[in-house]
Amino acid sequence: MSNEGQIYRISGPVVTAKGMSAAMYDVVRVGDEGLMGEVIEIHGDQSVIQVYEDTSGIRPGEPVLNTQETLSVALGPGLLTQIYDGIQRPLQTLEEQMGFFITRGVDADAFDMEKTWTFEPVASAGDEVSGGNVIGHVQETETIVHKIMVPPNVSGTIKSIESGDFNVTQTVATLEDGTEIQMMQKWPVRSPRPFQTKYAPDTPLITGMRILDFLFPLAKGGAAGIPGPFGSGKTVTQQSLAKYSDAQIVVYIGCGERGNEMTEVLDEFPHLIDPNTGKPLMNRTVMIANTSNMPVAAREASVYTGITIAEYFRDMGYDVALMADSTSRWAEAMREISSRLEEMPGEEGYPAYLSSRIAEFYERAGRVNTLSGEDGSVTAIGAVSPPGGDISEPVSQGTLRIVKVFWGLDAGLARQRHFPAINWLNSYSLYPPSLDQWYRDNIGQDFPEIRTAISGLLQIEAELQEIVQLVGSDALPVDQQLTLEVARMIREYFLQQNGFDPIDAYCDINLQYRMAKAVLTFQDAAKSAMGAGSALSDVVNVPARSALLRGRFEEGYIDRIDDMVKAMVDEIEATVEEN
Amino acid sequence: MAGKEYRTITDVKGPLVFLNKTEPVAYGEIVSLRLSNGDIKNGQVLDTSDDMVVVQVFEGTAKVDRQAGVTFLGDVFKLPVSTDLVGRILDGAGRPRDGGPEIVADEKADIIGAAINPYSRQSPHDFIQTGISAIDCCTTLVRGQKLPIFSASGLPHNDIALQIARQAKLKDSDEEFIVVFCAMGITAEEYNFFRSDLERTGALENAVLFVNLADDPAVERIITPRLALTAAEYLAFEQDYHVLVIYTDMTNYCDALRQIGAAREEVPGRRGYPGYMYTDLAMLYERAGIVKGKKGSITQFPILTMPGDDITHPIPDLSGYITEGQIVISRELHQQGIYPPINVLPSLSRLMGSCIGEKTTRDDHKKVSDQMYAAYAQGRELRGLVAIVGEDALNERDKQLLDFSAIFEDRFLRQSRDEDRSIDETLNLCWELMSNIDTKYLVRLDEELIAKYHPENRA
Ligand SMILES: Nc1ncnc2c1ncn2[C@@H]1O[C@H](COP(=O)(O)OP(=O)(O)OP(=O)(O)O)[C@@H](O)[C@H]1O
Ligand SMILES: [Mg+2]
């Protein structure tokens, strides 16, 4: 059989070709227009292909050509600040070539192949190198040094290496055996990139969102799921993470979601300042946008394209954070393709391999010792969109089985405009035991104890609320009424954080710690004042307390909070004397 | 390519016809069927191979037998587009329904529609004043947004849609919208209501209607919204119009989708709807928006009726996952005799933040809207409590909030079908109503705004 066959059947995004030799995941060109596709099943001399573009108007009998490459991404300088579709075609180039509608049959390089970059070698002739070793640096954006690595399956002795300006396909180094190394390499998206060993995570990914950093922390190299019904805040949360988390590189995948949301990121990020570097956020960001109305097969591929790019930056020793919004749309793409293949469906029509695909995806997250011996990580955060908000469905369940952090968004909280609408009673993180040492060493010795106190108060509140529902809060003893007030302060002052507030949207972890302590200080001061005869309402209403609460919306709060707490304590103590 | 007629039908099932041994037929190709009695039906290829072709017949397969002649027309479904469309009424397959001539056009557009490149989109940010307080204040509509109405049978969603169509304008501008109206399986009575209202106000001259009624072929509903959106895209992106697309009822559309899925023996998703319904709906809803460098825009107002008033039903659920918010109509408010019975609590406009404020509406808009919402939400919640413990058990603040919730419904929500309130009037009304609550309880308003707008401080 040859590389070329003919179309036998077309059913939506699935095309069957006859008479073509093929291996699984080979990339093929379909029809007279040469639409890109990938072999996903082989039956005798028929190859079943998922096509990454619309198939309307294609006929049986048209040619199919096997390129014999597997679906790969191009990796090299030029990735950062780009926005790609699910198969790594830059949307800007697509616009230049076909206007504002995405039509089909257009090929586009992942990045500018002509553009030159200044390559500075960090290895020299005579050095023994192997896959993953860094041989040179390119200052790709203001903040990020792109490390040029030997491709994973290459090794040898450097014969020559040059410094200077090169484009990504020019040779920068040659090995003794004649192998030439360029700045660009390719990697098949469905295979994880190799590393030496995986470590247990021990450092938190600091997000600037209080409920996340404080109560349900995520580790660098960890994985988190954010399930929630429509309109509950998945996208706002993911975008906040992309803006404020202390990752060095961010890969943001808009998978089967809205076009306008990607446009928003494109508009905003170049003007937003990364709180960790003081430079525009765009400098560290790669975006993949395969919106809901773009071809489903490319949506299926988009998460692999994204995570491969993430692993590549991890291999340079960076901490990478990857957001996928929404993994449910990815799962639905799998379901659609699977049903066209007439595969035996599993639960709710999803293919039987759904949960293993989900697990394999999150397994590509992790903190590793890279091939070059550095420490790098990929943190993966996936939104999940369960039908009707009910997480008993297969995608939510498959995700929860593998991730260690669950940030459960709650329609009720969103409706009350309590944002982020993360339910503090059913969300969880399994990381605190491995992260507590970091928090003690870097933020405060008593950090874990404060966390326990805060979440304990929220638990007690939930129990007390049940009684209040029956008898009203006035019927409770005053100490319990105080507990309710303190819990309310935790919710409204500490947990609530408007993702669009110019100041409060991002909260420094040291400030978070002081805010949490401020709540507990209030509790202590109130308790002793009330023990000495003060009324709860007097204690709650001291002016310095409202000043403390409001302060978080003002610049420089971190410098003032200690004084404000002190003023509040003084005023609370003064309520005793007034009695 | 068109020409040869095949008589090779093997099976007929639901809206589908299966035939074999044909020349290569394109995926998505348009098909004409000639029945033994001379009737002509139209269809489209859903699956094609060397051995077998599956055709979905828009008019349904009644009277189709194995002798029917099948001709493949050599092209995918296209709509002739021209500005002549404006002022016309077409049927659900794009043929004149108003007795007028065929649409002549130099250009024919593929009705499936291509995705707008996210890189080419322009974020919507222009405030549209609908003149309806609940919408303008609480779930502000933005030009280029897709904002559905979640309603249920027997509720006045059509009146609301028409009122919006009549009144919608940019603040301080007379620029009008072209309305593209798309009916899918609604009753003749509902349609006449829309039509006569558009006629009465003269809007019909500035509208294009695509009409598939309850007794028209169900499968045709699959293409009706695509025709409407194709017309909208042409008018917006090639003729610079601002287009408002109203389509009703999405529930009938989804049911047609389910019918085809069942006939193909596909594995059904929730409640029997196809697993790809999210993607299918997105292919419609995502055809809203604005494109950089183009003057026109497409704003979408899909109307859907929630079966059993259930917002978790797949139709509203999947829609909510795609659209940029929703306006929820409440049976309870309707039964209280309030028009428009919009429940602002579950309603949301996700793009609102980008279009309100000092430069566009008014400096107090955001805070007023937050405060109105919060006070009403608390007042509504207290109604439940009062039912148990009685009104006397409430403290002063709670009493005021409880009373406010009634005032909110009676004076803020309620307005007549032709009452067109400007955004200033709406916000002033908010202040007037909020003055029934002590300012110390209006915690979402700041002192500066209270000094500027509170009725007490205004001469
Ligand atoms: N942290 C937040 N701060 C302020 N507002 C928020 C926050 N989170 C969500 N919101 C509000 O809720 C709306 C919906 O949020 P978002 O778009 O993130 O929902 P979603 O869960 O992604 O929904 P979908 O599944 O439909 O995409 C936002 O437009 C905003 O008004
Ligand atoms: Mg979202």
Tab-separated table of N, CA and C in Angstrom, chain B residues 189-268:
chain	number	residue	atom	x	y	z
B	189	GLU	N	-50.587	32.038	15.656
B	189	GLU	CA	-51.051	33.161	16.453
B	189	GLU	C	-49.867	33.978	16.985
B	190	GLU	N	-48.884	33.266	17.503
B	190	GLU	CA	-47.704	33.972	18.002
B	190	GLU	C	-47.028	34.753	16.875
B	191	TYR	N	-46.947	34.096	15.733
B	191	TYR	CA	-46.300	34.730	14.598
B	191	TYR	C	-47.050	35.994	14.171
B	192	ASN	N	-48.380	35.878	14.110
B	192	ASN	CA	-49.172	37.054	13.726
B	192	ASN	C	-48.984	38.196	14.704
B	193	PHE	N	-48.820	37.819	15.966
B	193	PHE	CA	-48.576	38.815	16.999
B	193	PHE	C	-47.271	39.573	16.706
B	194	PHE	N	-46.223	38.830	16.409
B	194	PHE	CA	-44.939	39.461	16.085
B	194	PHE	C	-45.075	40.331	14.843
B	195	ARG	N	-45.681	39.713	13.834
B	195	ARG	CA	-45.744	40.378	12.552
B	195	ARG	C	-46.547	41.662	12.628
B	196	SER	N	-47.708	41.593	13.282
B	196	SER	CA	-48.540	42.796	13.286
B	196	SER	C	-47.895	43.872	14.152
B	197	ASP	N	-47.174	43.444	15.189
B	197	ASP	CA	-46.499	44.461	15.987
B	197	ASP	C	-45.401	45.144	15.178
B	198	LEU	N	-44.649	44.351	14.437
B	198	LEU	CA	-43.587	44.946	13.618
B	198	LEU	C	-44.190	45.845	12.534
B	199	GLU	N	-45.342	45.415	12.028
B	199	GLU	CA	-46.010	46.195	11.000
B	199	GLU	C	-46.508	47.522	11.574
B	200	ARG	N	-47.168	47.400	12.722
B	200	ARG	CA	-47.765	48.571	13.381
B	200	ARG	C	-46.720	49.661	13.621
B	201	THR	N	-45.518	49.232	14.040
B	201	THR	CA	-44.509	50.225	14.404
B	201	THR	C	-43.628	50.593	13.212
B	202	GLY	N	-43.924	49.996	12.087
B	202	GLY	CA	-43.117	50.317	10.904
B	202	GLY	C	-41.777	49.598	10.884
B	203	ALA	N	-41.533	48.754	11.883
B	203	ALA	CA	-40.234	48.081	11.962
B	203	ALA	C	-40.076	47.020	10.880
B	204	LEU	N	-41.204	46.586	10.348
B	204	LEU	CA	-41.144	45.517	9.353
B	204	LEU	C	-40.296	45.902	8.139
B	205	GLU	N	-40.359	47.178	7.785
B	205	GLU	CA	-39.556	47.639	6.648
B	205	GLU	C	-38.062	47.491	6.898
B	206	ASN	N	-37.733	47.454	8.195
B	206	ASN	CA	-36.327	47.311	8.559
B	206	ASN	C	-36.037	45.936	9.142
B	207	ALA	N	-36.802	44.957	8.705
B	207	ALA	CA	-36.635	43.631	9.294
B	207	ALA	C	-36.589	42.569	8.204
B	208	VAL	N	-36.007	41.425	8.555
B	208	VAL	CA	-36.081	40.248	7.706
B	208	VAL	C	-36.684	39.155	8.558
B	209	LEU	N	-37.691	38.495	8.057
B	209	LEU	CA	-38.339	37.435	8.826
B	209	LEU	C	-38.123	36.084	8.155
B	210	PHE	N	-37.694	35.118	8.955
B	210	PHE	CA	-37.613	33.731	8.499
B	210	PHE	C	-38.604	32.955	9.336
B	211	VAL	N	-39.568	32.335	8.692
B	211	VAL	CA	-40.682	31.812	9.462
B	211	VAL	C	-40.917	30.328	9.216
B	212	ASN	N	-40.751	29.560	10.266
B	212	ASN	CA	-41.139	28.159	10.252
B	212	ASN	C	-42.148	28.004	11.387
B	213	LEU	N	-43.381	27.688	11.050
B	213	LEU	CA	-44.421	27.625	12.073
B	213	LEU	C	-44.625	26.199	12.571
B	214	ALA	N	-45.475	26.098	13.595
B	214	ALA	CA	-45.692	24.802	14.254
B	214	ALA	C	-46.108	23.727	13.258
B	215	ASP	N	-46.890	24.106	12.221
B	215	ASP	CA	-47.325	23.068	11.284
B	215	ASP	C	-46.420	22.974	10.056
B	216	ASP	N	-45.320	23.685	10.064
B	216	ASP	CA	-44.322	23.534	9.004
B	216	ASP	C	-43.399	22.364	9.368
B	217	PRO	N	-42.643	21.866	8.371
B	217	PRO	CA	-41.812	20.689	8.657
B	217	PRO	C	-40.836	20.924	9.816
B	218	ALA	N	-40.790	19.966	10.723
B	218	ALA	CA	-39.961	20.118	11.921
B	218	ALA	C	-38.475	20.138	11.580
B	219	VAL	N	-38.067	19.284	10.656
B	219	VAL	CA	-36.639	19.162	10.388
B	219	VAL	C	-36.089	20.439	9.735
B	220	GLU	N	-36.974	21.145	9.044
B	220	GLU	CA	-36.575	22.403	8.424
B	220	GLU	C	-36.033	23.385	9.475
B	221	ARG	N	-36.513	23.231	10.712
B	221	ARG	CA	-36.069	24.134	11.792
B	221	ARG	C	-34.562	24.104	12.010
B	222	ILE	N	-33.937	23.017	11.572
B	222	ILE	CA	-32.488	22.923	11.714
B	222	ILE	C	-31.811	24.001	10.871
B	223	ILE	N	-32.407	24.325	9.717
B	223	ILE	CA	-31.731	25.307	8.863
B	223	ILE	C	-32.240	26.728	9.056
B	224	THR	N	-33.458	26.893	9.576
B	224	THR	CA	-34.028	28.240	9.677
B	224	THR	C	-33.111	29.224	10.418
B	225	PRO	N	-32.617	28.880	11.625
B	225	PRO	CA	-31.763	29.861	12.303
B	225	PRO	C	-30.454	30.100	11.547
B	226	ARG	N	-30.013	29.093	10.811
B	226	ARG	CA	-28.752	29.266	10.068
B	226	ARG	C	-28.958	30.246	8.916
B	227	LEU	N	-30.139	30.190	8.315
B	227	LEU	CA	-30.443	31.164	7.273
B	227	LEU	C	-30.482	32.566	7.877
B	228	ALA	N	-31.169	32.660	9.019
B	228	ALA	CA	-31.325	33.970	9.657
B	228	ALA	C	-29.960	34.558	10.016
B	229	LEU	N	-29.082	33.710	10.546
B	229	LEU	CA	-27.774	34.214	10.970
B	229	LEU	C	-26.894	34.535	9.766
B	230	THR	N	-27.091	33.802	8.688
B	230	THR	CA	-26.324	34.098	7.477
B	230	THR	C	-26.732	35.472	6.941
B	231	ALA	N	-28.043	35.725	6.963
B	231	ALA	CA	-28.518	37.048	6.554
B	231	ALA	C	-27.956	38.114	7.496
B	232	ALA	N	-27.974	37.813	8.798
B	232	ALA	CA	-27.486	38.776	9.783
B	232	ALA	C	-26.007	39.086	9.553
B	233	GLU	N	-25.218	38.053	9.295
B	233	GLU	CA	-23.781	38.275	9.078
B	233	GLU	C	-23.538	39.139	7.848
B	234	TYR	N	-24.320	38.880	6.816
B	234	TYR	CA	-24.155	39.684	5.610
B	234	TYR	C	-24.499	41.148	5.902
B	235	LEU	N	-25.618	41.351	6.566
B	235	LEU	CA	-26.044	42.729	6.832
B	235	LEU	C	-25.078	43.439	7.787
B	236	ALA	N	-24.555	42.688	8.747
B	236	ALA	CA	-23.676	43.320	9.740
B	236	ALA	C	-22.269	43.545	9.197
B	237	PHE	N	-21.708	42.520	8.592
B	237	PHE	CA	-20.276	42.596	8.279
B	237	PHE	C	-19.998	43.031	6.847
B	238	GLU	N	-21.024	42.990	6.009
B	238	GLU	CA	-20.787	43.503	4.658
B	238	GLU	C	-21.572	44.768	4.374
B	239	GLN	N	-22.645	44.994	5.138
B	239	GLN	CA	-23.446	46.196	4.878
B	239	GLN	C	-23.456	47.158	6.066
B	240	ASP	N	-22.638	46.882	7.087
B	240	ASP	CA	-22.446	47.815	8.204
B	240	ASP	C	-23.669	48.079	9.082
B	241	TYR	N	-24.636	47.197	9.054
B	241	TYR	CA	-25.799	47.410	9.922
B	241	TYR	C	-25.548	46.844	11.314
B	242	HIS	N	-26.252	47.445	12.280
B	242	HIS	CA	-26.331	46.808	13.592
B	242	HIS	C	-27.569	45.936	13.575
B	243	VAL	N	-27.356	44.655	13.783
B	243	VAL	CA	-28.440	43.698	13.610
B	243	VAL	C	-28.814	43.092	14.950
B	244	LEU	N	-30.110	43.028	15.183
B	244	LEU	CA	-30.623	42.371	16.379
B	244	LEU	C	-31.345	41.113	15.902
B	245	VAL	N	-30.832	39.951	16.313
B	245	VAL	CA	-31.454	38.696	15.883
B	245	VAL	C	-32.308	38.167	17.025
B	246	ILE	N	-33.589	38.015	16.748
B	246	ILE	CA	-34.482	37.425	17.753
B	246	ILE	C	-34.873	36.067	17.221
B	247	TYR	N	-34.578	34.996	17.962
B	247	TYR	CA	-35.109	33.727	17.475
B	247	TYR	C	-35.880	33.006	18.562
B	248	THR	N	-36.958	32.448	18.120
B	248	THR	CA	-37.867	31.820	19.040
B	248	THR	C	-38.565	30.670	18.326
B	249	ASP	N	-38.693	29.526	18.874
B	249	ASP	CA	-38.350	29.144	20.216
B	249	ASP	C	-37.238	28.099	20.098
B	250	MET	N	-36.109	28.332	20.793
B	250	MET	CA	-34.976	27.413	20.710
B	250	MET	C	-35.352	26.003	21.136
B	251	THR	N	-36.372	25.903	21.970
B	251	THR	CA	-36.777	24.583	22.444
B	251	THR	C	-37.287	23.725	21.272
B	252	ASN	N	-38.000	24.356	20.345
B	252	ASN	CA	-38.464	23.611	19.168
B	252	ASN	C	-37.291	23.204	18.275
B	253	TYR	N	-36.304	24.090	18.208
B	253	TYR	CA	-35.108	23.763	17.435
B	253	TYR	C	-34.445	22.515	18.019
B	254	CYS	N	-34.253	22.515	19.315
B	254	CYS	CA	-33.567	21.390	19.964
B	254	CYS	C	-34.366	20.103	19.804
B	255	ASP	N	-35.671	20.212	19.825
B	255	ASP	CA	-36.482	19.017	19.644
B	255	ASP	C	-36.306	18.442	18.239
B	256	ALA	N	-36.156	19.317	17.254
B	256	ALA	CA	-35.904	18.829	15.893
B	256	ALA	C	-34.553	18.119	15.826
B	257	LEU	N	-33.602	18.665	16.544
B	257	LEU	CA	-32.272	18.051	16.596
B	257	LEU	C	-32.367	16.646	17.201
B	258	ARG	N	-33.170	16.564	18.246
B	258	ARG	CA	-33.331	15.274	18.922
B	258	ARG	C	-33.978	14.249	17.993
B	259	GLN	N	-34.935	14.739	17.203
B	259	GLN	CA	-35.638	13.847	16.285
B	259	GLN	C	-34.677	13.231	15.262
B	260	ILE	N	-33.766	14.043	14.739
B	260	ILE	CA	-32.810	13.531	13.755
B	260	ILE	C	-31.848	12.556	14.419
B	261	GLY	N	-31.403	12.897	15.606
B	261	GLY	CA	-30.490	12.020	16.339
B	261	GLY	C	-31.117	10.655	16.560
B	262	ALA	N	-32.386	10.672	16.926
B	262	ALA	CA	-33.072	9.402	17.195
B	262	ALA	C	-33.171	8.576	15.916
B	263	ALA	N	-33.499	9.241	14.801
B	263	ALA	CA	-33.630	8.501	13.551
B	263	ALA	C	-32.297	7.895	13.125
B	264	ARG	N	-31.211	8.534	13.479
B	264	ARG	CA	-29.894	7.991	13.117
B	264	ARG	C	-29.416	6.966	14.132
B	265	GLU	N	-30.237	6.707	15.118
B	265	GLU	CA	-29.889	5.760	16.177
B	265	GLU	C	-28.593	6.132	16.871
B	266	GLU	N	-28.407	7.423	17.066
B	266	GLU	CA	-27.224	7.872	17.798
B	266	GLU	C	-27.407	7.579	19.271
B	267	VAL	N	-26.288	7.446	19.972
B	267	VAL	CA	-26.368	7.275	21.415
B	267	VAL	C	-26.847	8.606	21.983
B	268	PRO	N	-27.991	8.622	22.644
B	268	PRO	CA	-28.489	9.911	23.121
B	268	PRO	C	-27.760	10.395	24.362
